[in-house]
Coordinates of C-alpha atoms and ligand atoms in Angstrom, one line a residue:
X187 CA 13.1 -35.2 11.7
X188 CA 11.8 -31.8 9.8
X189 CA 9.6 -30.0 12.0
X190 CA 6.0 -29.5 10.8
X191 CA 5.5 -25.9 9.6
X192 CA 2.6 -24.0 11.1
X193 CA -0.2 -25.0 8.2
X194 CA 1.2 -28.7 9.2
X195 CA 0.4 -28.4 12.6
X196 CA -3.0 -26.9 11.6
X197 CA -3.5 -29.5 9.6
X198 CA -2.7 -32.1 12.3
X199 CA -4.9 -30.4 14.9
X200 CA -7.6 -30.4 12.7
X201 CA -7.1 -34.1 12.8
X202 CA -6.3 -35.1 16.3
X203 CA -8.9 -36.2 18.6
X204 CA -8.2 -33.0 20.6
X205 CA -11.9 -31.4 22.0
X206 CA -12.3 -28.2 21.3
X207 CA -13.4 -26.7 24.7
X208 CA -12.0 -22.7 23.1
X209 CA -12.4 -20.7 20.9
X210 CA -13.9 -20.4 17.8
X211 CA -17.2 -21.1 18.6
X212 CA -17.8 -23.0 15.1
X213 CA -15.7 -25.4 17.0
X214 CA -13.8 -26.1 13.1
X215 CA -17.2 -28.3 12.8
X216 CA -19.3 -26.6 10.4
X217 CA -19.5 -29.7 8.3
X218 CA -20.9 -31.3 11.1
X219 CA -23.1 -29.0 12.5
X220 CA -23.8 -26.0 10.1
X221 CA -23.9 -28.2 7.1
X222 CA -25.6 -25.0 5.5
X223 CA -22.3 -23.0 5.8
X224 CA -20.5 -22.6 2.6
X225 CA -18.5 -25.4 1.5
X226 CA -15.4 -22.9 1.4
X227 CA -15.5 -21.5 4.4
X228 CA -16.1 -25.0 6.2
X229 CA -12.6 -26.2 4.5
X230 CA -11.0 -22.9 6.4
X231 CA -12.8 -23.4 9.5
X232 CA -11.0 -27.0 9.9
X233 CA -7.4 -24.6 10.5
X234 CA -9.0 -21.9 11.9
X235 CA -7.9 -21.6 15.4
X236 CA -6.2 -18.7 17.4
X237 CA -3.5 -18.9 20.4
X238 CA -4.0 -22.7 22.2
X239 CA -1.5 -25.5 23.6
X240 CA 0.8 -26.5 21.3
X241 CA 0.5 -23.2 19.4
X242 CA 2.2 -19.4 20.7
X243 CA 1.6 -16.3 21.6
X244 CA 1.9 -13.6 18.7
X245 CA 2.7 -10.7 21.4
X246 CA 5.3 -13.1 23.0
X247 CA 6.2 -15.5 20.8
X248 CA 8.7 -18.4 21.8
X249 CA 7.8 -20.9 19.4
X250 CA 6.2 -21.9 15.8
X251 CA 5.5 -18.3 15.6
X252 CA 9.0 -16.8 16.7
X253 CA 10.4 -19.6 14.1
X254 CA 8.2 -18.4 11.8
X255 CA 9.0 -14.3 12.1
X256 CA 13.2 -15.6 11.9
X257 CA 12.3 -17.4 8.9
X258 CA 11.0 -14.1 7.4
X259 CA 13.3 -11.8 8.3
X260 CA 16.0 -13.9 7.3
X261 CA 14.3 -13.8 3.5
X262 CA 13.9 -10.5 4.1
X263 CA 17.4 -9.8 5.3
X264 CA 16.0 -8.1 8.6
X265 CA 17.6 -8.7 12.1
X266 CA 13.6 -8.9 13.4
X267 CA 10.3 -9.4 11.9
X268 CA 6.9 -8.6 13.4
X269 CA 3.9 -10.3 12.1
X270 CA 0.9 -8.4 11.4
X271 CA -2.9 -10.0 10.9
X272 CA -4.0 -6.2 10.6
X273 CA -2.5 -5.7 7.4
X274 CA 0.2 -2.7 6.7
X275 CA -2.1 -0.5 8.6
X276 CA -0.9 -2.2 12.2
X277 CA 2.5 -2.4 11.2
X278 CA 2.7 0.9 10.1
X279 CA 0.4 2.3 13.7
X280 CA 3.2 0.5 15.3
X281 CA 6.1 1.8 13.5
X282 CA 5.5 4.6 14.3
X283 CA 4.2 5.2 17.5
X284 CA 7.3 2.8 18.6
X285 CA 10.2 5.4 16.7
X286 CA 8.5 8.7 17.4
X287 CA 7.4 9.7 21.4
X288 CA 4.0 10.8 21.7
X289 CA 3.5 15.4 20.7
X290 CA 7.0 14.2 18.7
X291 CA 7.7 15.3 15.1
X292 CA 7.8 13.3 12.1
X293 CA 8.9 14.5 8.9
X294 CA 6.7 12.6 6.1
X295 CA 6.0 12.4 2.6
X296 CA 2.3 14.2 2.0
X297 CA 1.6 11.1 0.0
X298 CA 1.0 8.9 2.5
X299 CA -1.5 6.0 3.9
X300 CA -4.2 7.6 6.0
X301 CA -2.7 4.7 8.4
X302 CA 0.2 7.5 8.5
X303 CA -2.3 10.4 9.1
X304 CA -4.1 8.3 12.0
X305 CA -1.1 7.5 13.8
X306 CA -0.4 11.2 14.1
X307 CA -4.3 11.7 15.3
X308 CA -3.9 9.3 17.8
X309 CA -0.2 9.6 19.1
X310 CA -0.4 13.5 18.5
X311 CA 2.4 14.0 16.4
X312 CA 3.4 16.6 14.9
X313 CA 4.0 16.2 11.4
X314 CA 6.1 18.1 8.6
X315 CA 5.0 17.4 5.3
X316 CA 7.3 17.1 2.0
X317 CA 5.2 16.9 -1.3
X318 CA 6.4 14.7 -3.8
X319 CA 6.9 16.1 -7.0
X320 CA 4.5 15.1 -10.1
X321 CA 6.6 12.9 -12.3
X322 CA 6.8 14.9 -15.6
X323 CA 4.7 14.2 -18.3
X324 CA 2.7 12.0 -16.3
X325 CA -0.3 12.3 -14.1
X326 CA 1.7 10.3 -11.3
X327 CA 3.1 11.2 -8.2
X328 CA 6.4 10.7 -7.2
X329 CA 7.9 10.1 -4.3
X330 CA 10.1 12.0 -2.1
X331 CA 14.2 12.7 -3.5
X332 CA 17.3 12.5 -0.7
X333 CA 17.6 16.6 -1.3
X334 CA 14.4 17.3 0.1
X335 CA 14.7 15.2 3.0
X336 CA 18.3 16.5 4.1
X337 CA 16.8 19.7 4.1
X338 CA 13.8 19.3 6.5
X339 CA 16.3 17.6 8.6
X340 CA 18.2 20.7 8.9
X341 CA 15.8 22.6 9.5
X342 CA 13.4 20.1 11.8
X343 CA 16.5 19.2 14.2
X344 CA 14.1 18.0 16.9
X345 CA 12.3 15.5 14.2
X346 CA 12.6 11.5 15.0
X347 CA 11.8 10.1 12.1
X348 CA 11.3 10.4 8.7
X349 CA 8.8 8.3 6.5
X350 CA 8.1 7.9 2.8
X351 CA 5.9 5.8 0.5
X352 CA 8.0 3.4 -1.5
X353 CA 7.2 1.9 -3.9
X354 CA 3.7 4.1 -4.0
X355 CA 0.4 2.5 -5.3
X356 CA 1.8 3.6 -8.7
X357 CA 5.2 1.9 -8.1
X358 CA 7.7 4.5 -8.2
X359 CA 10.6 3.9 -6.0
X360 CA 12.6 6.4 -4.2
X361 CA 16.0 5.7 -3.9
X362 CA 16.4 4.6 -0.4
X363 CA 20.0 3.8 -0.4
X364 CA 20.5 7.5 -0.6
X365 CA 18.0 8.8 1.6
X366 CA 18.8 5.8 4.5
X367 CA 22.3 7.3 4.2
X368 CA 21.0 10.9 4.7
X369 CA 18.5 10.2 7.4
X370 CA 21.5 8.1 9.3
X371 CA 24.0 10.7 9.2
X372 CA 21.0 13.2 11.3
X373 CA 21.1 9.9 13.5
X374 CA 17.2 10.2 12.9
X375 CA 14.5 6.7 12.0
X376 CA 14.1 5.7 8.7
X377 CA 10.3 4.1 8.1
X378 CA 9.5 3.1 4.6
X379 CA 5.6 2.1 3.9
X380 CA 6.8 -0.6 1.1
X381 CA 3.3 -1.8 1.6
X382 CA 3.2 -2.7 -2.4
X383 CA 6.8 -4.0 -2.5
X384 CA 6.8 -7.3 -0.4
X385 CA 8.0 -8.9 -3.6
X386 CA 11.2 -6.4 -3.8
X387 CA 14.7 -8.3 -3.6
X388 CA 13.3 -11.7 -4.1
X389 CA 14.3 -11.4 -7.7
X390 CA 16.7 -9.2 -9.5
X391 CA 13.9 -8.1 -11.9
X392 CA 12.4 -6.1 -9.0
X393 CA 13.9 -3.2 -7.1
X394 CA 15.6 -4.1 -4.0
X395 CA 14.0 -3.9 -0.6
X396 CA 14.3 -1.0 1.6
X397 CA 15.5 -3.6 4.5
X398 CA 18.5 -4.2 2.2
X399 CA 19.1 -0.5 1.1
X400 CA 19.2 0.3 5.0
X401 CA 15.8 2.0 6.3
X402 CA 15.5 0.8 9.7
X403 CA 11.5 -0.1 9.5
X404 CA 10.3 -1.0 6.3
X405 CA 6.5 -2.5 6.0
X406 CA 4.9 -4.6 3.8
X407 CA 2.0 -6.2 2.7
X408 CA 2.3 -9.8 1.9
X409 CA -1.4 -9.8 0.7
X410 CA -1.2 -7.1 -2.1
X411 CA 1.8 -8.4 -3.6
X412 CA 2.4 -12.0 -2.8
X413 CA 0.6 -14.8 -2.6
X414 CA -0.6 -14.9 0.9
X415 CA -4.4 -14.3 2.1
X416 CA -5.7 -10.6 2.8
X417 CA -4.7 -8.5 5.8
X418 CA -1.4 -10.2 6.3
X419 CA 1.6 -8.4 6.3
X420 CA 5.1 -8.1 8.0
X421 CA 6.9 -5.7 9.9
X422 CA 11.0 -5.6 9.2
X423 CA 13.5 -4.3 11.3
X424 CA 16.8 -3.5 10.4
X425 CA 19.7 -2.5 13.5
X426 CA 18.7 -1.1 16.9
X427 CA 17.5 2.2 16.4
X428 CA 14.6 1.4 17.7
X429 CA 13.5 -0.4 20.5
X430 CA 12.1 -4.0 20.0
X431 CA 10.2 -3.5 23.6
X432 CA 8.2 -0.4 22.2
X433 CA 7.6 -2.3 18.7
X434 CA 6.0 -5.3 20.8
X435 CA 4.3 -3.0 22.8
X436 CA 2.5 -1.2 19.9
X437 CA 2.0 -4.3 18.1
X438 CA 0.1 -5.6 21.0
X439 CA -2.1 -2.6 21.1
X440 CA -2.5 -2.2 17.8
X441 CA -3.9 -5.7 16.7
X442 CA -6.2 -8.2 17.9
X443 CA -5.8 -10.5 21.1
X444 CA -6.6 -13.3 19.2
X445 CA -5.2 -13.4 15.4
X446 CA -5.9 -16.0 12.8
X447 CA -3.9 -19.1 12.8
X448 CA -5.3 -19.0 9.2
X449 CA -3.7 -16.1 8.3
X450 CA 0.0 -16.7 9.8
X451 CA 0.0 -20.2 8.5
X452 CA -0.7 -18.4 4.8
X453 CA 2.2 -15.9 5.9
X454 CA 4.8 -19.0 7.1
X455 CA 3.5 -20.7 4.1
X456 CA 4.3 -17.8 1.6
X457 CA 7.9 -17.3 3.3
X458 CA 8.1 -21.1 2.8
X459 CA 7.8 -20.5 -0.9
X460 CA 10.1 -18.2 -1.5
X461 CA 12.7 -19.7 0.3
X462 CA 12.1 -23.1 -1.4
X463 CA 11.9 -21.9 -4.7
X464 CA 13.7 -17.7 -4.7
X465 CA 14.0 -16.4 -7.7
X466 CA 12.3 -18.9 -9.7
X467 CA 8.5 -18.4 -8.2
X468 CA 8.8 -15.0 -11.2
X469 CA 10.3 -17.3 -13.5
X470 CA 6.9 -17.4 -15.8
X471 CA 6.2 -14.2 -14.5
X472 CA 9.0 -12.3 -16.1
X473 CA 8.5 -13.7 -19.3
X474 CA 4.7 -13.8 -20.0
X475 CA 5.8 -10.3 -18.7
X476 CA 8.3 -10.0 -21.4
X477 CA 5.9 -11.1 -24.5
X478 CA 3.5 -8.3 -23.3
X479 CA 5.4 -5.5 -23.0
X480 CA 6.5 -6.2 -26.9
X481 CA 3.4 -7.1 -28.0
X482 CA 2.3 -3.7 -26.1
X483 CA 5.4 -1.7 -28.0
X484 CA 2.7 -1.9 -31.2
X485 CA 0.0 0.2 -29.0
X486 CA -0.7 3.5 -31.3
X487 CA -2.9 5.5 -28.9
X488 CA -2.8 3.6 -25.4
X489 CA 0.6 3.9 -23.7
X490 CA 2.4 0.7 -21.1
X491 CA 3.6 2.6 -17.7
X492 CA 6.2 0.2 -16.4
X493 CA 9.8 -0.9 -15.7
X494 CA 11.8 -2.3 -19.0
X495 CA 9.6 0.5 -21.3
X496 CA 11.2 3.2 -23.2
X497 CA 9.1 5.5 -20.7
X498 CA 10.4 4.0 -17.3
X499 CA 13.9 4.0 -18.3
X500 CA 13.6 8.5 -19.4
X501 CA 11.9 8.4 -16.2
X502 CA 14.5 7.1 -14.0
X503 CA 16.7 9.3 -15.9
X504 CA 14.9 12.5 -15.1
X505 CA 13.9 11.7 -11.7
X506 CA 15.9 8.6 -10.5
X507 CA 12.8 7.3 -9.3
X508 CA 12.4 3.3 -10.5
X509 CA 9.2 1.6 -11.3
X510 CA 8.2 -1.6 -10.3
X511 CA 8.1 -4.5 -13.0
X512 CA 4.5 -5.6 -11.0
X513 CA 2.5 -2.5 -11.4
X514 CA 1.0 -2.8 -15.2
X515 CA -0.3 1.5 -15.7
X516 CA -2.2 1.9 -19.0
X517 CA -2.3 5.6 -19.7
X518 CA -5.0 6.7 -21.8
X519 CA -4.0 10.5 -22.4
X520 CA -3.9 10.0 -26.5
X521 CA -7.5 8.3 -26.3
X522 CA -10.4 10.0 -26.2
X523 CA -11.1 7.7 -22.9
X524 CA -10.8 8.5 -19.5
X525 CA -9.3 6.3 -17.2
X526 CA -12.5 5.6 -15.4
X527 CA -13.7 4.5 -19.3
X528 CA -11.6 2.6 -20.1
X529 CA -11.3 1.1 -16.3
X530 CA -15.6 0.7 -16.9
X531 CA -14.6 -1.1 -20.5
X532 CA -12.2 -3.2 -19.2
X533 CA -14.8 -4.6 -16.6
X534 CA -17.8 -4.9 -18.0
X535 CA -17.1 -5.7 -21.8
X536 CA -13.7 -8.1 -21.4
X537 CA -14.1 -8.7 -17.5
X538 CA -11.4 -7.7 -16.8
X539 CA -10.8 -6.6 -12.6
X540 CA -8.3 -3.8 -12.6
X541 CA -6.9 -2.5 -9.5
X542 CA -7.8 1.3 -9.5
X543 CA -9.0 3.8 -12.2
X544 CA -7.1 7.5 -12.2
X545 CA -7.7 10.6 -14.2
X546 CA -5.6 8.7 -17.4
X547 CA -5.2 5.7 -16.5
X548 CA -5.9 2.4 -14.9
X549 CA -3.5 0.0 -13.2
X550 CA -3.2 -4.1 -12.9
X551 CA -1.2 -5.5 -10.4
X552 CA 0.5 -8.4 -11.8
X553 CA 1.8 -11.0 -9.7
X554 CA 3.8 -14.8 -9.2
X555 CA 0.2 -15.9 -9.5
X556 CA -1.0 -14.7 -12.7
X557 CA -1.6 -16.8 -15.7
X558 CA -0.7 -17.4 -19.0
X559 CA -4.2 -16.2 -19.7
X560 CA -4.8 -13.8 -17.8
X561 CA -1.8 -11.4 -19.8
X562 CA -3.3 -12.7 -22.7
X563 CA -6.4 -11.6 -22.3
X564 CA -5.5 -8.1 -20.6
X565 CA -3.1 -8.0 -24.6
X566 CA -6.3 -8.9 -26.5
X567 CA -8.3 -6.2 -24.7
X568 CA -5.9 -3.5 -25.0
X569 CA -5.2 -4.2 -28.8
X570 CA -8.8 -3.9 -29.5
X571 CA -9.6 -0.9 -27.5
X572 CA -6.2 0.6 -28.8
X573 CA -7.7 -0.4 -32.4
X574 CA -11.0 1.0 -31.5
X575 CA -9.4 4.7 -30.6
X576 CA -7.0 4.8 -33.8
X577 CA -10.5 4.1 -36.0
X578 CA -12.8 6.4 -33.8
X579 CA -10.4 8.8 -34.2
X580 CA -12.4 11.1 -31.7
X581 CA -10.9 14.5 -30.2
X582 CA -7.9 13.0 -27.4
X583 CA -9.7 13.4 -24.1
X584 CA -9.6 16.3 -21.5
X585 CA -6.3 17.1 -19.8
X586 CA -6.7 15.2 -16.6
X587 CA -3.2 15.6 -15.3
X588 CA -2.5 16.5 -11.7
X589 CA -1.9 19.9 -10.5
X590 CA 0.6 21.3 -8.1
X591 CA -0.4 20.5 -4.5
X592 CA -0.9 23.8 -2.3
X593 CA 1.1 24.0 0.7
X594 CA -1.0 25.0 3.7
X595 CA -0.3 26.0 7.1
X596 CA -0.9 24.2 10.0
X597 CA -3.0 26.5 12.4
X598 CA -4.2 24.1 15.2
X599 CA -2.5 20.5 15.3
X600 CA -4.5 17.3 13.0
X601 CA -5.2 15.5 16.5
X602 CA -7.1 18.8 18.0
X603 CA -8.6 19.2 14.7
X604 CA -10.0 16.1 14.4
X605 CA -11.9 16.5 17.9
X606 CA -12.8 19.7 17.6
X607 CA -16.5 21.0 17.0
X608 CA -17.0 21.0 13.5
X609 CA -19.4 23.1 11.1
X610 CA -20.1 22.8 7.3
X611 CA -19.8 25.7 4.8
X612 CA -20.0 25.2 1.1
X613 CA -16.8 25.2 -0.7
X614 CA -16.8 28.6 -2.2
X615 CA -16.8 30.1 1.1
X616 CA -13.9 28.3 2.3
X617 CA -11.4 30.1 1.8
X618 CA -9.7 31.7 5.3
X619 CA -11.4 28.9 7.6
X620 CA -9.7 25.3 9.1
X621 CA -10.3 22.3 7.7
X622 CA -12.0 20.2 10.0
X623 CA -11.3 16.5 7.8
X624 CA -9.1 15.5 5.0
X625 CA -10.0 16.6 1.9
X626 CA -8.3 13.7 -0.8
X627 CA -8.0 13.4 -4.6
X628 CA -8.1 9.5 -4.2
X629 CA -5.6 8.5 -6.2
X630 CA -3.5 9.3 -5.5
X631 CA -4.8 10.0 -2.1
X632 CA -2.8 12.7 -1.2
X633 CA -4.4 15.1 1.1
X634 CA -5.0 18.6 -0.9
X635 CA -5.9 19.5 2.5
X636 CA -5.4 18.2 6.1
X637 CA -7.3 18.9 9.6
X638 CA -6.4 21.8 11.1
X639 CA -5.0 23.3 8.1
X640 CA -6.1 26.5 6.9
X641 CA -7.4 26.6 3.5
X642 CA -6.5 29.3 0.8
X643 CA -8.2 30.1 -2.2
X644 CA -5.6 28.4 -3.8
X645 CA -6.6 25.1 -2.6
X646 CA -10.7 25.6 -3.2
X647 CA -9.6 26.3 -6.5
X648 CA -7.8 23.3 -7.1
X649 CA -10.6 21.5 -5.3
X650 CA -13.1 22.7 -7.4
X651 CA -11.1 22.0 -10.6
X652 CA -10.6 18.0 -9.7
X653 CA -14.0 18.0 -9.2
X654 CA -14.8 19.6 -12.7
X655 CA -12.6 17.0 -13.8
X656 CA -15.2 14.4 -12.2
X657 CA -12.1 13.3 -10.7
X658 CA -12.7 11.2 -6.9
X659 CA -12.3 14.1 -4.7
X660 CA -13.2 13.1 -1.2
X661 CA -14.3 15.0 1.6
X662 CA -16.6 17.1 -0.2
X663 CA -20.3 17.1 0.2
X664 CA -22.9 18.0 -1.5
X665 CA -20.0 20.9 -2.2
X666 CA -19.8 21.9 0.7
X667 CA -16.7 20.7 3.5
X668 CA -15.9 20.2 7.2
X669 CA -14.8 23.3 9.2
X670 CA -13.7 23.6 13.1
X671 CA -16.4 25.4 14.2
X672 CA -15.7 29.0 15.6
X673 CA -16.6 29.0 19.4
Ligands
PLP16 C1 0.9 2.8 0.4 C2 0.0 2.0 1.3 N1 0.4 1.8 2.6 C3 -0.3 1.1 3.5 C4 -1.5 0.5 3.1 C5 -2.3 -0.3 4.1 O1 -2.1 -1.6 3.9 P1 -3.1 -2.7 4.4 O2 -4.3 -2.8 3.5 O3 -2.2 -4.0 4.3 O4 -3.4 -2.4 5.8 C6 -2.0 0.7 1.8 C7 -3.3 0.1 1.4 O5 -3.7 0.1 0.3 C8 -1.2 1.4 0.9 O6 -1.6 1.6 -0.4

């Protein structure tokens, strides 16, 4: 007999006679008794329960949910899989606080999560930041090369670990194979946030998965990529170098006491898929992506950043950096649009939902999930905005591109920064003092400037520029930014 998977059993429970005496308090009766509450969520209440009989324990598990974390990290080709209803953010709190002891150091890539930036608040790291390089020619950061990591291991002997975005939100891909090796050979961690790469490996169309090219923690959302509900994601372990004790441990702190039976049946589900159907589930994908990306070869002003374009494959050769085939960039530095234009045109004249607007351009995740239609109509609105610019003819916009990130010194460390007393002073009289918060170009989202850093002219002038630029530059207000206040 083929045991029920864990939506089954919801399924069935939802249809036993079982009385609910627990938790939730909607009792998965809203039909019944709320008849008010939204159809939808009254069809998700029927499955929504957390840890009961007949269920497990996601800080111990022994049963559906230990079969369930095998079955993924077999897909995956981990040796141990954590699941995490708190999205990458848990898995990568966890990570890290499980590979690196608390004051220890970590050597990161600037570019990170702020997840990164809050486990060394709260575990008080100490971190030592490598900036990525801008990829030439482009407005996008990349991510971090093998050369520059072998030398902050020689000189940060007493680091644990070393972390690095990949892919990044703009799906460049380091090359891990390389840097694992590297990392390994200081017998030091390897923790890759491949938060946007859950779909890696599954296909050969995508870049391989860090678990395969040897990091020894590799995260990933399931949600952003995948077709699995928000906040899920999965926490992959490759060897020993860490200890699965301290992994549980922080994965108990770090999320909920009672997590959604909704959300790791969508998870088991989604692993189901793929194992059911590998490869395939991209079949459609990678050819409605194919038919675009020729049809996009005619584009006269707009440009396509992605893998299988004549730009991705001069990129890789410069860099060695890969791009994702999922991440759809449409760069608008010929145009006489801004990103955030065109991202405004794409929404409110063709409806269009993108993911994020940058200086030049917007990005569209594209998925196992999208239709026929819907790379139709993202063609049919580039063609015409594309057509629009050659006609208008109107002076190419503004150079938005990014410039070089200043590198600051730390002068107290982020966690005493953070809880410090803090003061405002308007940016022009910045210069000299220690930043009290993070001060972000988001996107990319990496910090100009971190707590506890001191901040140079240098950096108020970039500051100011981005924000000349309208470009998002958080942490400013009302121009002026958080200080530790002088006792
Ligand atoms: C690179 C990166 N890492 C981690 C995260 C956090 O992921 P989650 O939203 O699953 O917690 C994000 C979220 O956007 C991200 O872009």
């Amino acid at each position: 007999m083929t045991q029920r998977t864990l939506a089954e059993s919801l399924a069935a429970y939802a249809d036993s006679d079982y009385y609910p005496f627990h938790m939730p308090g909607h009792k998965r009766r809203l039909t019944e008794t709320l008849p008010d509450f939204p159809e939808a969520l009254q069809r998700a209440a029927r499955l929504d329960i957390t840890e009961i009989d007949g269920f497990d324990n996601l800080h111990d598990p022994e049963g559906i949910l230990k079969d369930a974390e095998e079955k993924a990290a077999a897909l995956y080709g981990a040796d141990r899989c954590y699941y995490s209803v708190n999205g990458s953010t848990a898995g990568l709190l966890t990570a890290i606080s499980a590979a690196v002891p608390e004051g220890g150091k970590l050597i990161l890539a600037r570019n990170c999560h702020k997840a990164v930036y809050h486990s060394i608040y709260l575990r008080r790291l100490m971190p030592v930041y490598l900036y990525p390089d801008i990829v030439p020619g482009t407005s996008l950061a990349g991510t971090l090369t093998k050369e520059q990591i072998e030398a902050a291991l020689i000189q940060n002997p007493d680091a644990s670990a070393v972390l690095l975005t990949s892919p990044t939100y703009d799906g460049i891909t380091a090359d891990i194979a390389s840097i694992a090796e590297t990392v390994h050979r200081f017998g030091k961690t390897l923790i890759v946030d491949a938060a946007h790469g859950a779909h890696f490996g599954f296909h050969p169309g995508f870049p391989k998965s860090p678990v395969a090219l040897g990091a020894d923690l590799t995260i990933v959302s399931l949600h952003k990529t995948m077709p699995c509900l928000t906040q899920t994601a999965l926490l992959l372990q490759k060897g020993s170098r860490v200890s699965t004790e301290r992994l549980r441990l922080f994965e108990g702190i770090y999320q909920t006491s009672s997590p959604s039976y909704l959300m790791m049946a969508a998870m088991d589900s989604c692993m189901d898929m793929v194992k059911k159907h590998g490869a395939g589930l991209w079949d459609s994908f990678f050819t409605e992506r194919e038919r675009f990306l020729e049809r996009c070869s005619s584009l006269k002003r707009l440009q396509v950043l992605t893998d299988g374009t004549k730009w991705s494959r001069k990129m890789t050769s410069e860099t060695g950096f890969l791009m994702d085939s999922g991440k759809i960039l449409s760069e608008t530095s010929k145009t006489c649009l801004t990103g955030k234009r065109f991202y405004d045109i794409l929404l409110k004249q063709y409806h269009l939902q993108m993911e994020m607007a940058a200086g030049n351009y917007v990005t569209a995740i594209m998925t196992c999930c999208d239709t026929a239609d819907g790379w139709q109509r993202l063609w049919d609105a580039l063609k015409e905005i594309d057509d629009f610019c050659v006609a208008a003819d109107e002076p190419v916009q503004e150079n938005r591109k990014l410039l070089a990130y200043p590198v600051l010194k730390q002068q107290i460390s982020l966690t005493d920064a953070l809880d410090a007393s803090k003061a405002q002073v308007p940016l022009t009289e910045a210069a000299g003092q220690t930043a009290g918060t993070f001060i972000n170009l988001y996107p990319p989202g990496i910090p100009i400037v971190a707590p506890g850093e001191q901040i140079t002219q240098e950096a108020v002038d970039v500051i100011t520029r981005y924000r000349q630029m309208s470009l998002p530059v958080q942490g400013v207000d009302h121009d002026a930014i958080t200080i530790l206040k002088l006792c």
